[in-house]
Backbone as CSV, one residue per row, in Angstrom:
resi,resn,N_x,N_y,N_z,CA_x,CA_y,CA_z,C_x,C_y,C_z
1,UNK,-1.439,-13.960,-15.106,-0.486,-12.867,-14.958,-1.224,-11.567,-14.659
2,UNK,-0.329,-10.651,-13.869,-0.914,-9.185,-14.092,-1.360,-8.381,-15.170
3,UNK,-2.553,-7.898,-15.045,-2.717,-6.499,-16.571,-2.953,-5.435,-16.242
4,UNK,-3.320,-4.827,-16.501,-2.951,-3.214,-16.536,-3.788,-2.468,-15.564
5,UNK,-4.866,-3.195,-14.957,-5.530,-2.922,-14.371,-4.803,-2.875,-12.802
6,UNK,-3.917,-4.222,-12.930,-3.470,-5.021,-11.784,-2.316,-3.467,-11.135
7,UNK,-1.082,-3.157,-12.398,-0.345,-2.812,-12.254,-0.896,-1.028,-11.948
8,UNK,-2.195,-0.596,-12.291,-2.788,0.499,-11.977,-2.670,0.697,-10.338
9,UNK,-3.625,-0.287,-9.730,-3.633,-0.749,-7.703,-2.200,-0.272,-7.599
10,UNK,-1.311,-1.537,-8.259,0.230,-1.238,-7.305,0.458,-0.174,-7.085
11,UNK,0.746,0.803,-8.183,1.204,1.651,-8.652,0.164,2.854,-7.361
12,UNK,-1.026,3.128,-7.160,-2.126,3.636,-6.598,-1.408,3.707,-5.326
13,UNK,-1.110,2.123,-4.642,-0.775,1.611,-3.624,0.742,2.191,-3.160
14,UNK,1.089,1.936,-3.980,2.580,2.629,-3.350,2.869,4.188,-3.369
15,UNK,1.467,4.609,-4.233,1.638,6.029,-4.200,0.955,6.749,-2.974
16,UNK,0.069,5.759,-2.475,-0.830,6.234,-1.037,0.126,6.281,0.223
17,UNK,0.666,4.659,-0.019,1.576,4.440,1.217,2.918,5.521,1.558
18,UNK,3.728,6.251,0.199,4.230,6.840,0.827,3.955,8.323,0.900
19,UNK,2.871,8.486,0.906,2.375,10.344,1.315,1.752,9.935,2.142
20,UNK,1.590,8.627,2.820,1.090,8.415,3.770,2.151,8.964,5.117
21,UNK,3.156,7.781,4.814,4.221,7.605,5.703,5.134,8.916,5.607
22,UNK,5.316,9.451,4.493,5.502,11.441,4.728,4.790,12.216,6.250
23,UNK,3.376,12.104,5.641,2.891,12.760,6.688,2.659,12.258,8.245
24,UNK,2.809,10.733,7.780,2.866,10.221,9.376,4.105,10.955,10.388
25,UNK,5.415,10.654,9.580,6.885,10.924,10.109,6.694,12.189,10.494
26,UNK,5.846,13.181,9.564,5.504,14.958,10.064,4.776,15.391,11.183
27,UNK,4.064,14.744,11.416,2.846,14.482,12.550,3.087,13.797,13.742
28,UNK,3.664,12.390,13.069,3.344,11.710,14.057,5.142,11.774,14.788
29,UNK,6.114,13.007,15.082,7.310,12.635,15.242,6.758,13.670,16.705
30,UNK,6.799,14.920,16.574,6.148,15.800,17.657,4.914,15.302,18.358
31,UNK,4.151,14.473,17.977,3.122,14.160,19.178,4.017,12.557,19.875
32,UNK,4.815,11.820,19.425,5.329,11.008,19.838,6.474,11.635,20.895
33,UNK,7.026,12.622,20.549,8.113,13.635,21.607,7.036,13.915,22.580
34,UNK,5.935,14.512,22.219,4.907,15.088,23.441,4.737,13.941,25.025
35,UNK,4.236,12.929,23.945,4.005,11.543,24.316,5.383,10.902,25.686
36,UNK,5.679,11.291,25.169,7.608,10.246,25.825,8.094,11.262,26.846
37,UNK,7.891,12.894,26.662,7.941,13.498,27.796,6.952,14.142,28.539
38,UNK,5.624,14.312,28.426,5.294,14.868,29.314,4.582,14.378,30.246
39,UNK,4.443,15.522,31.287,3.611,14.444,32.655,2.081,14.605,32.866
40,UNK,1.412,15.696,31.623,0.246,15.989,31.671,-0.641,14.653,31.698
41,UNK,-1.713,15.050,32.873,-2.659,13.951,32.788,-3.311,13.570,31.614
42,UNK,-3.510,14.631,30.982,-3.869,14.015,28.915,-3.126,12.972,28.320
43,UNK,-1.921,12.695,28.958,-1.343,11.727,28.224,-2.111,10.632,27.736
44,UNK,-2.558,10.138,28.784,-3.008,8.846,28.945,-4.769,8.672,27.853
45,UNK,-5.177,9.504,27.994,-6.253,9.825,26.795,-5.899,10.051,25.370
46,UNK,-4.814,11.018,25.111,-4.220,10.762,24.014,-3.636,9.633,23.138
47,UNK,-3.053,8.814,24.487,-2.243,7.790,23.828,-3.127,6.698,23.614
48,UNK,-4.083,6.784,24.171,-5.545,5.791,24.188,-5.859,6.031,22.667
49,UNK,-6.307,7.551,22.121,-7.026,7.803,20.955,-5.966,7.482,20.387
50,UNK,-5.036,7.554,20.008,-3.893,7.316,19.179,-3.367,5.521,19.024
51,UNK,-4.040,4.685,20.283,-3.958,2.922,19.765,-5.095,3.155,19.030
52,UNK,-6.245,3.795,18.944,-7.683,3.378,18.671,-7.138,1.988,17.750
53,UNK,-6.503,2.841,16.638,-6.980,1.699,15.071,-6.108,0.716,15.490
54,UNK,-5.728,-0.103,16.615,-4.673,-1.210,16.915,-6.216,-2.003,17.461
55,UNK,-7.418,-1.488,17.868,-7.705,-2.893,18.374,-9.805,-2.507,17.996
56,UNK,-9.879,-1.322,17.195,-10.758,-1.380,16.686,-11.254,-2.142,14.889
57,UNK,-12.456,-2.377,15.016,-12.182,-3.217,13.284,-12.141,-1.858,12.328
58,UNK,-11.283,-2.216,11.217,-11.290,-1.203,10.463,-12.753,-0.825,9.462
59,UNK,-13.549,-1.594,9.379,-14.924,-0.779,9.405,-15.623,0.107,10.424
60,UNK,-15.230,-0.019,11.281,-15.826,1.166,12.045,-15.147,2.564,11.863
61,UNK,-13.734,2.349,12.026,-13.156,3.397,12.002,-13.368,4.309,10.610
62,UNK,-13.766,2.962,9.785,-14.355,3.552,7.966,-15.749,4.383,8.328
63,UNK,-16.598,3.304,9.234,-17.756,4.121,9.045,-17.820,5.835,9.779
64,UNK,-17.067,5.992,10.589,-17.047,7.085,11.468,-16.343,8.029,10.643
65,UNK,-14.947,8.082,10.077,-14.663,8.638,8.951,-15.501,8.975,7.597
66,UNK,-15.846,7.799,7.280,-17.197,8.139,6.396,-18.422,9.539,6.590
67,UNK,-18.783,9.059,8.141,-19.614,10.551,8.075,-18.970,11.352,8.709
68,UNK,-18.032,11.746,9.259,-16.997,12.734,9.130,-16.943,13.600,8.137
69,UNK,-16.531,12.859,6.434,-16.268,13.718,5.747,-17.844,13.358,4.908
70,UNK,-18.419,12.889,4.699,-19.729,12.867,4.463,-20.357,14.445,4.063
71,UNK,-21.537,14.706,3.474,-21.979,16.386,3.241,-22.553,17.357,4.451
72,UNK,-22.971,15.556,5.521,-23.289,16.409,6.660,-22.296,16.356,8.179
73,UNK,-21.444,15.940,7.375,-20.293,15.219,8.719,-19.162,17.087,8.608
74,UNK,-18.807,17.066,9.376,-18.031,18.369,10.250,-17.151,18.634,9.372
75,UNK,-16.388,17.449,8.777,-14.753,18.080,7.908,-15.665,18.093,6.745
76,UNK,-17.144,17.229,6.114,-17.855,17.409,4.922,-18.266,18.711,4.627
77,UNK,-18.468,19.076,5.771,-19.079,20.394,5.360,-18.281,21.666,5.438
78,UNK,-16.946,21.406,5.931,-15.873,22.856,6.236,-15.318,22.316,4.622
79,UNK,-15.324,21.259,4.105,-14.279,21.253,2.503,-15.845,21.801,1.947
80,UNK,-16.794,21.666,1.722,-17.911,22.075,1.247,-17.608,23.458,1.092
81,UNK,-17.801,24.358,1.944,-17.555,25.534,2.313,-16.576,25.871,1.598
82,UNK,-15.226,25.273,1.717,-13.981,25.508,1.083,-13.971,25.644,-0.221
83,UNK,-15.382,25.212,-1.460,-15.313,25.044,-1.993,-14.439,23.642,-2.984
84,UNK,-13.917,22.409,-1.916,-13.416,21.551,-2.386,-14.428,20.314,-2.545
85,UNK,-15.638,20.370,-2.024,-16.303,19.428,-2.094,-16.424,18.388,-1.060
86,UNK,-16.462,16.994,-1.253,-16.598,16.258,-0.116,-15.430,15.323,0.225
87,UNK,-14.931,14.843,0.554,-13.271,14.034,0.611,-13.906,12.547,0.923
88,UNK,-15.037,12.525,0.880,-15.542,10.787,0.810,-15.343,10.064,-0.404
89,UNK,-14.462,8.692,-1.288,-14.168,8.305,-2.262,-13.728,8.643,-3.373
90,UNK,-12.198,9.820,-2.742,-11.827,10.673,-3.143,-10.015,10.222,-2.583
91,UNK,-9.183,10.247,-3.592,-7.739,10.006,-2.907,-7.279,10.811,-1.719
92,UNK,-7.849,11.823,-2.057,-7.432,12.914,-0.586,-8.255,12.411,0.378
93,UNK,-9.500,11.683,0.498,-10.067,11.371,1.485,-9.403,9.964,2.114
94,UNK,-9.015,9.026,1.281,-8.023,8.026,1.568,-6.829,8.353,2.238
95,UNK,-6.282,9.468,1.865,-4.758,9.768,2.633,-5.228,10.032,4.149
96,UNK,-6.240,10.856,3.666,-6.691,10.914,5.195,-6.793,9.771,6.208
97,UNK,-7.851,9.342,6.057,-8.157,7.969,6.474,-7.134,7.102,7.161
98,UNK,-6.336,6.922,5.970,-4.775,6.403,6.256,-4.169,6.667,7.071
99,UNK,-4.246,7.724,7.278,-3.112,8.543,8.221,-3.194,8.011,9.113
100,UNK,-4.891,8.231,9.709,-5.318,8.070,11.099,-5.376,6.600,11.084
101,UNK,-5.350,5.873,10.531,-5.342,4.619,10.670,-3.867,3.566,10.974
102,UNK,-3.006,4.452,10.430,-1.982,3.841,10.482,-1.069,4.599,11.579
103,UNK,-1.495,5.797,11.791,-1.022,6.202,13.409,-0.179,6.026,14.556
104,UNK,-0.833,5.021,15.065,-0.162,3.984,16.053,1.340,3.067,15.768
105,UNK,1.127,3.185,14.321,2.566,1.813,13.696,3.689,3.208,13.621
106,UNK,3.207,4.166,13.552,4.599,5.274,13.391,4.673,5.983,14.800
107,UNK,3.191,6.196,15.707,3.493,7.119,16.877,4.367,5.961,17.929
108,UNK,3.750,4.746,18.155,4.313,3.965,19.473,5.709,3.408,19.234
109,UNK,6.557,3.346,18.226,7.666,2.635,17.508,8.900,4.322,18.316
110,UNK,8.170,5.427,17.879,8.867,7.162,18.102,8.767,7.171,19.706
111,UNK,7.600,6.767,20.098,7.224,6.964,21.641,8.300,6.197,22.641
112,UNK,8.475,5.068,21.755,9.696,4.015,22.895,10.911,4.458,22.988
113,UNK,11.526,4.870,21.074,13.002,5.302,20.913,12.926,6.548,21.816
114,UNK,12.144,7.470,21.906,12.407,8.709,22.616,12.564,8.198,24.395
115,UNK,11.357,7.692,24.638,11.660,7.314,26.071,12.916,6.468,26.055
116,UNK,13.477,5.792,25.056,14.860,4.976,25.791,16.336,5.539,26.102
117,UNK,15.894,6.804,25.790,16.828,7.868,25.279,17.450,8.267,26.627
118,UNK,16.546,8.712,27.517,16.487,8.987,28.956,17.035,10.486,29.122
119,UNK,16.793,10.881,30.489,17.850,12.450,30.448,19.000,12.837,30.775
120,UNK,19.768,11.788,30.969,21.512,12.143,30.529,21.893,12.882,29.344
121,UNK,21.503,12.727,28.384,21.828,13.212,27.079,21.261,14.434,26.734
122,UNK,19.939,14.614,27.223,19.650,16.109,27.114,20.241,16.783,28.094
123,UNK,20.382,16.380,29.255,21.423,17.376,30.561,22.774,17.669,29.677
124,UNK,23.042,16.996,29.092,24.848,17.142,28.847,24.313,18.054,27.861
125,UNK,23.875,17.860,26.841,23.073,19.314,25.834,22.737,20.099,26.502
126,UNK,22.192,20.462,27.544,21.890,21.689,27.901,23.185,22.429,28.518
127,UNK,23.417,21.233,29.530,25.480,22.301,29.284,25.794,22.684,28.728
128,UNK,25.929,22.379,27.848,26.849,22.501,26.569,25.947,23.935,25.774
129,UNK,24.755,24.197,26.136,24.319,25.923,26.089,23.476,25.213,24.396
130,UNK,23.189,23.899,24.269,22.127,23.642,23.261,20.748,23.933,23.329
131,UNK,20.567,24.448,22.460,18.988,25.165,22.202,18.108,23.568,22.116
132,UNK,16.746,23.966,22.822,16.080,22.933,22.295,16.092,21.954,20.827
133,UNK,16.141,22.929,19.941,15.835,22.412,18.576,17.243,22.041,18.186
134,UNK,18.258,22.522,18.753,19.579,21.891,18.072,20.133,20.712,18.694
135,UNK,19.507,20.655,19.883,19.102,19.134,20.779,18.546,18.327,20.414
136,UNK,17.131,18.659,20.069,16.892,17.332,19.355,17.274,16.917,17.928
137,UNK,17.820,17.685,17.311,18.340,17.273,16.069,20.152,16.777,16.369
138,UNK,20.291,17.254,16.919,22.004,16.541,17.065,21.702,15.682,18.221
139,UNK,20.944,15.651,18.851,21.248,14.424,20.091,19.561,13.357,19.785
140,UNK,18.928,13.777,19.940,17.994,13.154,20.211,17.355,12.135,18.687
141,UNK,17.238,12.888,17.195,17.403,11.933,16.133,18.425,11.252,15.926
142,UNK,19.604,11.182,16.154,20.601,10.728,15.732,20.262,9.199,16.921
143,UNK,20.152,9.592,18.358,20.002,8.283,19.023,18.540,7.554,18.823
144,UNK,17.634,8.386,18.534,15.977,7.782,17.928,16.067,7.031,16.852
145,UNK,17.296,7.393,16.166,17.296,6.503,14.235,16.395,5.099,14.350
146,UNK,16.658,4.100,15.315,15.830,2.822,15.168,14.180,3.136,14.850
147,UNK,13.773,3.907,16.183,12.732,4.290,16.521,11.912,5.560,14.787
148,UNK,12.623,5.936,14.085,12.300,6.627,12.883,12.627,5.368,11.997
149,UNK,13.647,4.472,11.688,13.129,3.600,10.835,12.364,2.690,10.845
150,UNK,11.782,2.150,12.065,10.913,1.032,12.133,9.266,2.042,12.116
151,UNK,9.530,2.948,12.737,8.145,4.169,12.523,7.819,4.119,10.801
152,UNK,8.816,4.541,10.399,8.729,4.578,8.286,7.780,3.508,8.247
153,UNK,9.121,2.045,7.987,8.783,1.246,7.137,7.354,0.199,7.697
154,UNK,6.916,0.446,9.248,5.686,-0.123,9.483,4.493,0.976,8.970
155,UNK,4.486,2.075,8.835,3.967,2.690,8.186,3.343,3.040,7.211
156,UNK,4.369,2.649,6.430,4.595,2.494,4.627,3.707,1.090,4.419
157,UNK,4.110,-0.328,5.308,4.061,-1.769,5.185,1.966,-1.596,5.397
158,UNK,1.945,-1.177,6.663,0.555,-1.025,7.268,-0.317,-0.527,6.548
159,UNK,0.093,0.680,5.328,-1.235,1.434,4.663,-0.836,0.527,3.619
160,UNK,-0.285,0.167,3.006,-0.003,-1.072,2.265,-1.014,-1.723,2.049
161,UNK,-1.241,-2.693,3.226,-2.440,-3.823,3.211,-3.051,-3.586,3.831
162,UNK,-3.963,-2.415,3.732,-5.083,-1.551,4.577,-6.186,-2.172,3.461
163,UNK,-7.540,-2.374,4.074,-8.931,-3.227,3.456,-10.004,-2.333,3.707
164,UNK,-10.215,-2.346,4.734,-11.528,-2.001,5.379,-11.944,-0.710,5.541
165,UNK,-10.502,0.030,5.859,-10.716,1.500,5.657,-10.962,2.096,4.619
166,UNK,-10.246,1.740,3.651,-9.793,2.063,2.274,-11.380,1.752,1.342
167,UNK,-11.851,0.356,1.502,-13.200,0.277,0.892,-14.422,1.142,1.563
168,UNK,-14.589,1.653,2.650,-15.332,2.416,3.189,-15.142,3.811,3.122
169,UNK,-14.034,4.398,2.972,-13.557,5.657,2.670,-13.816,5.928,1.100
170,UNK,-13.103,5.241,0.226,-12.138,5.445,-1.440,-13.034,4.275,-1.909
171,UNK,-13.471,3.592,-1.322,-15.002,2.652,-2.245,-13.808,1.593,-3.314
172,UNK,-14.096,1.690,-4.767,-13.186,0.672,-5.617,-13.257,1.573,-6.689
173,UNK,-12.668,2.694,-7.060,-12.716,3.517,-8.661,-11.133,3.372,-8.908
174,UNK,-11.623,2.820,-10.365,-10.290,2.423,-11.207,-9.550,3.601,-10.973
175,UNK,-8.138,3.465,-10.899,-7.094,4.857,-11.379,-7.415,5.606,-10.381
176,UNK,-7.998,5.584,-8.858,-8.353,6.862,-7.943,-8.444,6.523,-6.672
177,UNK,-9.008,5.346,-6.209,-9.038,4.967,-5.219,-9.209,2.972,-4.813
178,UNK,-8.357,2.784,-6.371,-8.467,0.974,-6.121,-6.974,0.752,-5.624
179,UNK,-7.042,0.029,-4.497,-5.678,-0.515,-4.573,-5.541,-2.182,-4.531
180,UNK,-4.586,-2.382,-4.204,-3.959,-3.748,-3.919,-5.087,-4.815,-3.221
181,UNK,-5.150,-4.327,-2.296,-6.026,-4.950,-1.702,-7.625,-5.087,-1.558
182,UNK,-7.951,-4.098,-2.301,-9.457,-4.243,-3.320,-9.399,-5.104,-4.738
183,UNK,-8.130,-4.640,-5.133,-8.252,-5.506,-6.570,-7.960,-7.016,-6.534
184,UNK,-7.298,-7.220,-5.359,-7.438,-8.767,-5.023,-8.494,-9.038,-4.330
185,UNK,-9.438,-8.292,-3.947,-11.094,-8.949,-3.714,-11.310,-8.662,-4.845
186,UNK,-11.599,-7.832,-5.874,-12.256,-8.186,-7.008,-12.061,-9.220,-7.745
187,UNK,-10.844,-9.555,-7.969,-10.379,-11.162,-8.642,-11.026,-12.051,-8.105
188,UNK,-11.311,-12.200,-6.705,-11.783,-13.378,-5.813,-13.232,-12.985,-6.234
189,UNK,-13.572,-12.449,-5.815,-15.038,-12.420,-7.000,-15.505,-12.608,-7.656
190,UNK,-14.567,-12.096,-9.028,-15.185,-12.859,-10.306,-14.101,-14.044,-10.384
191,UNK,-13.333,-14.740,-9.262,-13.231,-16.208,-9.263,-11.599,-16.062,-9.983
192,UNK,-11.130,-14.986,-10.471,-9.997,-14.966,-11.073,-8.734,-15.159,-10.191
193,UNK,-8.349,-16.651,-9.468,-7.576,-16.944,-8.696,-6.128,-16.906,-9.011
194,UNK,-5.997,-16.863,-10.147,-4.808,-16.888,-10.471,-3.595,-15.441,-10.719
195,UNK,-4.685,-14.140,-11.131,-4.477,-12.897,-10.753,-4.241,-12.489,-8.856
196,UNK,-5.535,-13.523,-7.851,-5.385,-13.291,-6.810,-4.013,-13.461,-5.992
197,UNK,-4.520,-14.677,-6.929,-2.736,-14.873,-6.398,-1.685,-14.767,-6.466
198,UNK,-1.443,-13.821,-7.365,0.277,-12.937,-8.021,0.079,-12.085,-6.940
199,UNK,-1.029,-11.670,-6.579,-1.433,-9.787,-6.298,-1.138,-10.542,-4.523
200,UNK,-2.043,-11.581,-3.997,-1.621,-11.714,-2.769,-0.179,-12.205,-2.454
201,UNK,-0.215,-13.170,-3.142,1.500,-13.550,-3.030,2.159,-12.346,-2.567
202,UNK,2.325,-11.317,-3.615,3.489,-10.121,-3.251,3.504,-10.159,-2.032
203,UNK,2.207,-9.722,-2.221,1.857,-8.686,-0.684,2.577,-9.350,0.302
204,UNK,2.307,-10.848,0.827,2.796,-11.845,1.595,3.978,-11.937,1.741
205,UNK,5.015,-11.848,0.420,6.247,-11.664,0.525,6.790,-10.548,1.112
206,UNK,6.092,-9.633,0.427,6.893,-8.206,0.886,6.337,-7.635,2.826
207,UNK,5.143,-7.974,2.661,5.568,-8.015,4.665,6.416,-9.362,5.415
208,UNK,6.542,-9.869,5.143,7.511,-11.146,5.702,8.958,-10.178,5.254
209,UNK,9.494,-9.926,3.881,11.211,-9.204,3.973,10.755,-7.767,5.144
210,UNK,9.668,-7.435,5.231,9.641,-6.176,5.879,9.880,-6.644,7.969
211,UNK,9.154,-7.791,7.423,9.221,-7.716,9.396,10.261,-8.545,9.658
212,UNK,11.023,-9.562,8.809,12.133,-9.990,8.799,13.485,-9.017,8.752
213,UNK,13.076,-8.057,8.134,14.465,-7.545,7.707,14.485,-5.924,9.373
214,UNK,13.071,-6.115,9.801,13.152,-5.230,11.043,13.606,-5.809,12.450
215,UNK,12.980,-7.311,12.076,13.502,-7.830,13.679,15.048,-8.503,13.272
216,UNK,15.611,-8.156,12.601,17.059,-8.756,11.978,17.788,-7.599,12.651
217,UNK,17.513,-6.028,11.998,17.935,-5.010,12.251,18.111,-4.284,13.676
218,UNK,16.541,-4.020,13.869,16.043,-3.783,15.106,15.263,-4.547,15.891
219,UNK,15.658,-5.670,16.436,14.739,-6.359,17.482,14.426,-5.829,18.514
220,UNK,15.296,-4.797,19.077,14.669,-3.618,20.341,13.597,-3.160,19.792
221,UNK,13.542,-2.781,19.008,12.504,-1.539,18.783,11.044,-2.466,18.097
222,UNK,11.451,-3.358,17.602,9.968,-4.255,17.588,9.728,-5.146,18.832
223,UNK,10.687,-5.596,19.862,9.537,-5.744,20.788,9.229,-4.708,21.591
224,UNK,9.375,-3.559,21.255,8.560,-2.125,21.882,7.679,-2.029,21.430
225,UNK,7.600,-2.058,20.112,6.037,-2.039,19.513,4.948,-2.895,19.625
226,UNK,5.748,-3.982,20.331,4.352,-5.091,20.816,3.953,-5.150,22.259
227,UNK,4.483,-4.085,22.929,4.172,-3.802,24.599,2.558,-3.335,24.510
């Protein structure tokens, strides 16, 4: 069975995933609008850096983050300065991490709903004497909704069962930076299969109701995300 240690991760875990998926939806909603309309030749570089973590291993992207915030890495040394110290194996350095790692599962899901949207709907808003911003909030979220819930909950699902980043960034400290998916390598370690396997089980379950209950809902919008 689980102990207290076990229920520490979850608890860690679900607290990462959703200040994760907060700041993804904050971030990643305006560069996904950028994305879907414009014709700047940057697009295509942007949207490149923005698959990175879809087809790089997540140790690299750990190790490069790593000296990033590192004492001699660029953001190490502006929090230095800041007087905050270093954000390497540190929860704030994990959110970070996260963010950028999970990126792609909230920007390309926003990038499709906006492009499917097309410009009928903003022409008739602009008749109608709508301000940009009252456009996209009365016309443009209201028809994006798929494209913002499948953005969330792959989001939320993805920093979830994040490994590689997470041990290279946030390392394994009890209560700070262990989650789910470190504490089920530690069980497998010291051989404790039977903890592994409550802790993996979940996990297994709960992305299967997650991608079940998205391609049930929204099957448009997940096979957009696999283009």
């Amino acid at each position: 069975m689980l102990d207290a240690s076990d229920f520490a991760a979850i608890w860690l875990t679900l607290k990462l995933a959703t200040l994760v998926t907060l700041l993804l939806m904050l971030f990643g909603t305006p560069l996904a609008w950028w994305l879907a309309r414009t014709r700047s030749r940057a697009k295509r570089v942007v949207g490149a850096l923005v698959a990175l973590p879809l087809v790089l291993p997540p140790t690299v992207i750990g190790f490069y983050l790593l000296l990033a915030m590192g004492p001699n890495g660029p953001l190490g040394q502006l929090t230095g300065a800041l007087g905050m110290g270093t954000l390497a194996f540190t929860f704030t350095g994990l959110v970070i991490a996260s963010v950028f790692y999970s990126l792609p599962f909230v920007v390309q899901p926003l990038q499709n709903a906006f492009e499917a949207i097309g410009e009928r709907p903003l022409e008739v808003a602009a008749t109608l004497r709508a301000g940009p911003w009252d456009t996209f909030w009365s016309v443009v979220v209201p028809l994006a909704r798929p494209g913002f819930v499948t953005g969330a909950i792959l989001g939320f699902a993805h920093t979830i069962g994040e490994f590689g980043v997470v041990l290279m960034i946030g390392g394994n400290i009890p209560d700070r930076t262990r989650v789910v998916s470190t504490q089920i390598y530690d069980h497998v370690e010291a051989m404790e299969y039977a903890q592994a396997h409550w802790l993996a089980g979940g996990m297994l379950v709960f992305s299967f109701v997650v991608l079940l209950t998205l391609y049930t809902l929204y099957p448009q919008s997940m096979r957009g995300t696999q283009r």
